[in-house]
Amino acid sequence: MTEPTHAETHDGSLGSRLNWLRAAVLGANDGIVSTAGLVVGVAGATDDRSALLTAGLAGLLAGSMSMAAGEYVSVSTQRDSEKAALALERQELREQPEAELEELTELLEERGLSRDVAREAAVQLTERDALRAHARVELGIDPDDLTNPWHAAWASFLAFTVGALLPLLAVVLPPADRRLPVTVLSVLVALTATGWSGARLGAATPGRAVVRNVGGGALAMGVTYVVGSLLGATGA
């Protein structure tokens, strides 16, 4: 008989990797929906390939750069907050070591340890690395793995760009009489894939996520196509 093995990894970076994957899926989804809505709206007004390409590229660049800038600013703010919290914790450990030891003990008690065990664990953690212990238990921060704004910005830029390329290519490559159905079908298939992937990464039921994703994308394309058709008919 083979003894069962426990192969599950307990790498603390797993949650971080899942967050990056989820962000990539959402970024790609944003690129698909926004660019599809843009090019389908323009397609409702004109069948000129150069106009569609210009609109699609403009939307791709504007969207990807906007996503990157937004992520950079957001994650930079988070990183600054983490560094400030660590600096304050470092000062408190230097000025009030006993109070901080008691605080760590109480935090460990709240996690289910008895008073004696919590105290012993707090003492050992403090002797090993007091700042890291408080950062992880009290603040939920890994001092060695602070958020990186440049990584977030590039990830968002690339994810949005990859997603936006699908509707852009789908609308400019086929013949004029097939552009709209090819684009709509391609986008709905891609939204099904991103909805399913996002749900699986979040351990949720895929069906509902797929319906929301596809429904939202279809609504966006429908509205922009109607608006584009009306503007094209009036010559605006």
CSV table of C-alpha atoms in Angstrom, one decimal:
chain,number,residue,atom,x,y,z
A,1,MET,CA,0.0,0.0,0.0
A,2,THR,CA,1.3,3.4,-0.9
A,3,GLU,CA,1.1,6.0,1.9
A,4,PRO,CA,-1.0,9.0,0.9
A,5,THR,CA,1.1,12.1,0.3
A,6,HIS,CA,0.1,15.7,0.9
A,7,ALA,CA,1.4,17.5,-2.1
A,8,GLU,CA,-0.4,20.8,-1.5
A,9,THR,CA,2.1,23.7,-1.5
A,10,HIS,CA,1.9,26.2,1.2
A,11,ASP,CA,3.9,28.9,-0.6
A,12,GLY,CA,2.8,32.3,0.7
A,13,SER,CA,3.0,33.7,-2.8
A,14,LEU,CA,0.1,31.6,-4.1
A,15,GLY,CA,-2.5,34.2,-3.1
A,16,SER,CA,-0.4,36.9,-4.8
A,17,ARG,CA,-0.1,34.8,-8.0
A,18,LEU,CA,-3.9,34.2,-8.1
A,19,ASN,CA,-4.5,38.0,-7.6
A,20,TRP,CA,-2.2,38.7,-10.6
A,21,LEU,CA,-4.0,36.1,-12.7
A,22,ARG,CA,-7.4,37.5,-11.8
A,23,ALA,CA,-6.2,41.0,-12.6
A,24,ALA,CA,-4.9,39.8,-15.9
A,25,VAL,CA,-8.2,38.2,-16.8
A,26,LEU,CA,-10.2,41.3,-15.8
A,27,GLY,CA,-7.8,43.5,-17.7
A,28,ALA,CA,-8.2,41.4,-20.8
A,29,ASN,CA,-11.9,41.4,-20.4
A,30,ASP,CA,-12.0,45.2,-20.2
A,31,GLY,CA,-9.9,45.4,-23.4
A,32,ILE,CA,-12.3,43.1,-25.2
A,33,VAL,CA,-15.5,44.9,-24.1
A,34,SER,CA,-14.4,48.5,-24.5
A,35,THR,CA,-12.7,48.0,-27.8
A,36,ALA,CA,-15.5,45.8,-29.2
A,37,GLY,CA,-18.0,48.4,-28.2
A,38,LEU,CA,-15.9,51.1,-29.9
A,39,VAL,CA,-15.3,49.3,-33.2
A,40,VAL,CA,-18.9,47.9,-33.5
A,41,GLY,CA,-20.2,51.4,-32.9
A,42,VAL,CA,-18.0,52.8,-35.7
A,43,ALA,CA,-19.0,49.9,-37.9
A,44,GLY,CA,-22.6,50.9,-37.5
A,45,ALA,CA,-21.7,54.3,-38.9
A,46,THR,CA,-19.2,53.3,-41.7
A,47,ASP,CA,-17.7,50.3,-43.4
A,48,ASP,CA,-14.4,52.1,-44.1
A,49,ARG,CA,-11.6,49.8,-43.0
A,50,SER,CA,-9.2,52.7,-42.3
A,51,ALA,CA,-11.7,54.4,-40.1
A,52,LEU,CA,-12.3,51.2,-38.2
A,53,LEU,CA,-8.6,50.5,-37.8
A,54,THR,CA,-8.0,54.1,-36.6
A,55,ALA,CA,-10.8,54.0,-34.1
A,56,GLY,CA,-9.7,50.5,-32.8
A,57,LEU,CA,-6.0,51.5,-32.4
A,58,ALA,CA,-6.9,54.7,-30.7
A,59,GLY,CA,-9.2,52.8,-28.3
A,60,LEU,CA,-6.5,50.2,-27.7
A,61,LEU,CA,-3.8,52.7,-26.9
A,62,ALA,CA,-6.0,55.0,-24.8
A,63,GLY,CA,-7.4,52.1,-22.8
A,64,SER,CA,-4.2,50.3,-22.2
A,65,MET,CA,-2.3,53.5,-21.1
A,66,SER,CA,-5.2,54.5,-18.9
A,67,MET,CA,-5.3,51.1,-17.3
A,68,ALA,CA,-1.5,51.2,-16.7
A,69,ALA,CA,-1.6,54.7,-15.3
A,70,GLY,CA,-4.5,53.9,-13.0
A,71,GLU,CA,-2.8,50.7,-11.7
A,72,TYR,CA,0.5,52.5,-11.2
A,73,VAL,CA,-1.1,55.3,-9.1
A,74,SER,CA,-3.3,52.9,-7.1
A,75,VAL,CA,-0.5,50.4,-6.3
A,76,SER,CA,1.9,53.2,-5.6
A,77,THR,CA,-0.5,54.5,-3.0
A,78,GLN,CA,-0.8,51.1,-1.5
A,79,ARG,CA,2.9,50.6,-1.4
A,80,ASP,CA,3.4,54.0,0.3
A,81,SER,CA,0.8,53.0,2.9
A,82,GLU,CA,2.6,49.7,3.5
A,83,LYS,CA,5.9,51.4,4.0
A,84,ALA,CA,4.5,54.0,6.3
A,85,ALA,CA,2.8,51.2,8.4
A,86,LEU,CA,6.1,49.3,8.6
A,87,ALA,CA,8.0,52.5,9.6
A,88,LEU,CA,5.5,53.1,12.4
A,89,GLU,CA,5.7,49.5,13.6
A,90,ARG,CA,9.5,49.7,13.6
A,91,GLN,CA,9.3,52.9,15.8
A,92,GLU,CA,6.9,51.3,18.2
A,93,LEU,CA,9.0,48.2,18.6
A,94,ARG,CA,12.0,50.4,19.4
A,95,GLU,CA,10.2,52.6,21.9
A,96,GLN,CA,7.6,50.2,23.4
A,97,PRO,CA,8.9,46.6,23.1
A,98,GLU,CA,6.9,45.2,26.0
A,99,ALA,CA,3.7,46.8,24.8
A,100,GLU,CA,4.3,45.4,21.4
A,101,LEU,CA,5.0,41.9,22.8
A,102,GLU,CA,1.7,42.0,24.7
A,103,GLU,CA,-0.1,43.2,21.5
A,104,LEU,CA,1.4,40.3,19.5
A,105,THR,CA,0.3,37.9,22.3
A,106,GLU,CA,-3.2,39.1,22.2
A,107,LEU,CA,-3.4,38.9,18.4
A,108,LEU,CA,-2.3,35.3,18.6
A,109,GLU,CA,-4.8,34.6,21.3
A,110,GLU,CA,-7.5,36.0,19.0
A,111,ARG,CA,-6.5,33.3,16.4
A,112,GLY,CA,-7.3,30.6,18.8
A,113,LEU,CA,-4.2,30.0,20.9
A,114,SER,CA,-4.3,29.7,24.6
A,115,ARG,CA,-2.7,32.5,26.6
A,116,ASP,CA,0.4,30.5,27.6
A,117,VAL,CA,1.0,29.2,24.0
A,118,ALA,CA,0.3,32.6,22.5
A,119,ARG,CA,2.9,34.2,24.9
A,120,GLU,CA,5.5,31.7,24.1
A,121,ALA,CA,4.9,32.0,20.4
A,122,ALA,CA,5.0,35.8,20.6
A,123,VAL,CA,8.3,35.6,22.4
A,124,GLN,CA,9.9,33.3,19.9
A,125,LEU,CA,8.6,35.3,16.9
A,126,THR,CA,9.9,38.5,18.5
A,127,GLU,CA,13.4,37.0,19.1
A,128,ARG,CA,13.6,35.7,15.6
A,129,ASP,CA,12.3,38.8,13.8
A,130,ALA,CA,10.0,41.2,15.6
A,131,LEU,CA,9.2,43.5,12.7
A,132,ARG,CA,8.3,40.6,10.3
A,133,ALA,CA,6.2,39.0,13.0
A,134,HIS,CA,4.2,42.1,13.6
A,135,ALA,CA,4.0,42.9,9.9
A,136,ARG,CA,2.5,39.6,9.1
A,137,VAL,CA,0.2,39.0,12.1
A,138,GLU,CA,-0.8,42.6,12.9
A,139,LEU,CA,-0.7,44.3,9.5
A,140,GLY,CA,-1.0,41.4,7.0
A,141,ILE,CA,2.1,42.6,5.2
A,142,ASP,CA,5.1,40.7,4.0
A,143,PRO,CA,8.0,43.1,4.3
A,144,ASP,CA,10.0,41.2,1.7
A,145,ASP,CA,7.1,41.3,-0.9
A,146,LEU,CA,5.7,44.7,-1.0
A,147,THR,CA,3.4,45.6,-3.9
A,148,ASN,CA,5.2,46.8,-7.0
A,149,PRO,CA,3.5,49.6,-9.0
A,150,TRP,CA,5.6,49.0,-12.2
A,151,HIS,CA,4.6,45.3,-12.3
A,152,ALA,CA,1.0,46.2,-11.9
A,153,ALA,CA,1.1,48.9,-14.6
A,154,TRP,CA,2.8,46.6,-17.1
A,155,ALA,CA,0.5,43.7,-16.3
A,156,SER,CA,-2.6,45.9,-16.9
A,157,PHE,CA,-1.2,47.4,-20.0
A,158,LEU,CA,-0.4,44.0,-21.6
A,159,ALA,CA,-3.6,42.4,-20.4
A,160,PHE,CA,-5.8,45.2,-21.9
A,161,THR,CA,-3.8,45.2,-25.1
A,162,VAL,CA,-4.2,41.4,-25.6
A,163,GLY,CA,-7.9,41.6,-25.0
A,164,ALA,CA,-8.3,44.6,-27.3
A,165,LEU,CA,-6.5,43.0,-30.2
A,166,LEU,CA,-9.2,40.4,-30.7
A,167,PRO,CA,-12.1,42.7,-31.6
A,168,LEU,CA,-9.7,45.0,-33.5
A,169,LEU,CA,-8.5,42.2,-35.7
A,170,ALA,CA,-11.9,40.7,-36.0
A,171,VAL,CA,-13.4,43.9,-37.4
A,172,VAL,CA,-10.6,44.9,-39.9
A,173,LEU,CA,-9.5,41.5,-41.3
A,174,PRO,CA,-12.7,39.9,-42.7
A,175,PRO,CA,-14.5,41.2,-45.8
A,176,ALA,CA,-16.9,44.1,-45.2
A,177,ASP,CA,-20.1,42.0,-45.3
A,178,ARG,CA,-18.8,39.6,-42.6
A,179,ARG,CA,-17.1,42.0,-40.3
A,180,LEU,CA,-20.0,42.5,-37.9
A,181,PRO,CA,-21.0,38.9,-37.4
A,182,VAL,CA,-17.3,37.7,-37.1
A,183,THR,CA,-16.6,40.4,-34.5
A,184,VAL,CA,-19.7,39.8,-32.5
A,185,LEU,CA,-19.1,36.0,-32.5
A,186,SER,CA,-15.4,36.3,-31.6
A,187,VAL,CA,-16.1,38.7,-28.8
A,188,LEU,CA,-18.8,36.6,-27.3
A,189,VAL,CA,-16.6,33.5,-27.4
A,190,ALA,CA,-13.7,35.5,-25.8
A,191,LEU,CA,-16.1,36.8,-23.1
A,192,THR,CA,-17.2,33.3,-22.3
A,193,ALA,CA,-13.6,32.3,-21.9
A,194,THR,CA,-12.7,35.2,-19.6
A,195,GLY,CA,-15.9,34.9,-17.6
A,196,TRP,CA,-15.2,31.2,-17.0
A,197,SER,CA,-11.5,31.8,-16.2
A,198,GLY,CA,-12.3,34.6,-13.7
A,199,ALA,CA,-14.9,32.4,-12.0
A,200,ARG,CA,-12.6,29.4,-11.7
A,201,LEU,CA,-9.7,31.5,-10.3
A,202,GLY,CA,-12.1,32.9,-7.7
A,203,ALA,CA,-13.5,29.4,-6.9
A,204,ALA,CA,-17.0,30.6,-8.0
A,205,THR,CA,-19.6,28.9,-10.2
A,206,PRO,CA,-18.7,29.7,-13.8
A,207,GLY,CA,-22.2,29.7,-15.2
A,208,ARG,CA,-23.5,32.9,-13.6
A,209,ALA,CA,-20.2,34.7,-14.3
A,210,VAL,CA,-20.3,33.7,-18.0
A,211,VAL,CA,-23.9,34.9,-18.4
A,212,ARG,CA,-23.0,38.3,-16.7
A,213,ASN,CA,-19.9,38.6,-18.9
A,214,VAL,CA,-21.5,37.7,-22.2
A,215,GLY,CA,-24.7,39.7,-21.4
A,216,GLY,CA,-22.7,42.9,-20.5
A,217,GLY,CA,-20.5,42.6,-23.6
A,218,ALA,CA,-23.5,42.0,-25.9
A,219,LEU,CA,-25.4,44.9,-24.4
A,220,ALA,CA,-22.3,47.2,-24.9
A,221,MET,CA,-22.0,46.2,-28.5
A,222,GLY,CA,-25.7,46.5,-29.2
A,223,VAL,CA,-26.0,50.0,-27.7
A,224,THR,CA,-22.9,51.3,-29.5
A,225,TYR,CA,-24.0,49.8,-32.8
A,226,VAL,CA,-27.4,51.4,-32.6
A,227,VAL,CA,-25.9,54.8,-31.8
A,228,GLY,CA,-23.3,54.4,-34.5
A,229,SER,CA,-26.0,53.5,-37.1
A,230,LEU,CA,-28.1,56.5,-36.1
A,231,LEU,CA,-25.2,58.9,-36.4
A,232,GLY,CA,-24.2,57.3,-39.7
A,233,ALA,CA,-27.7,57.7,-41.0
A,234,THR,CA,-27.9,61.4,-40.1
A,235,GLY,CA,-24.4,62.0,-41.5
A,236,ALA,CA,-23.1,63.2,-38.2
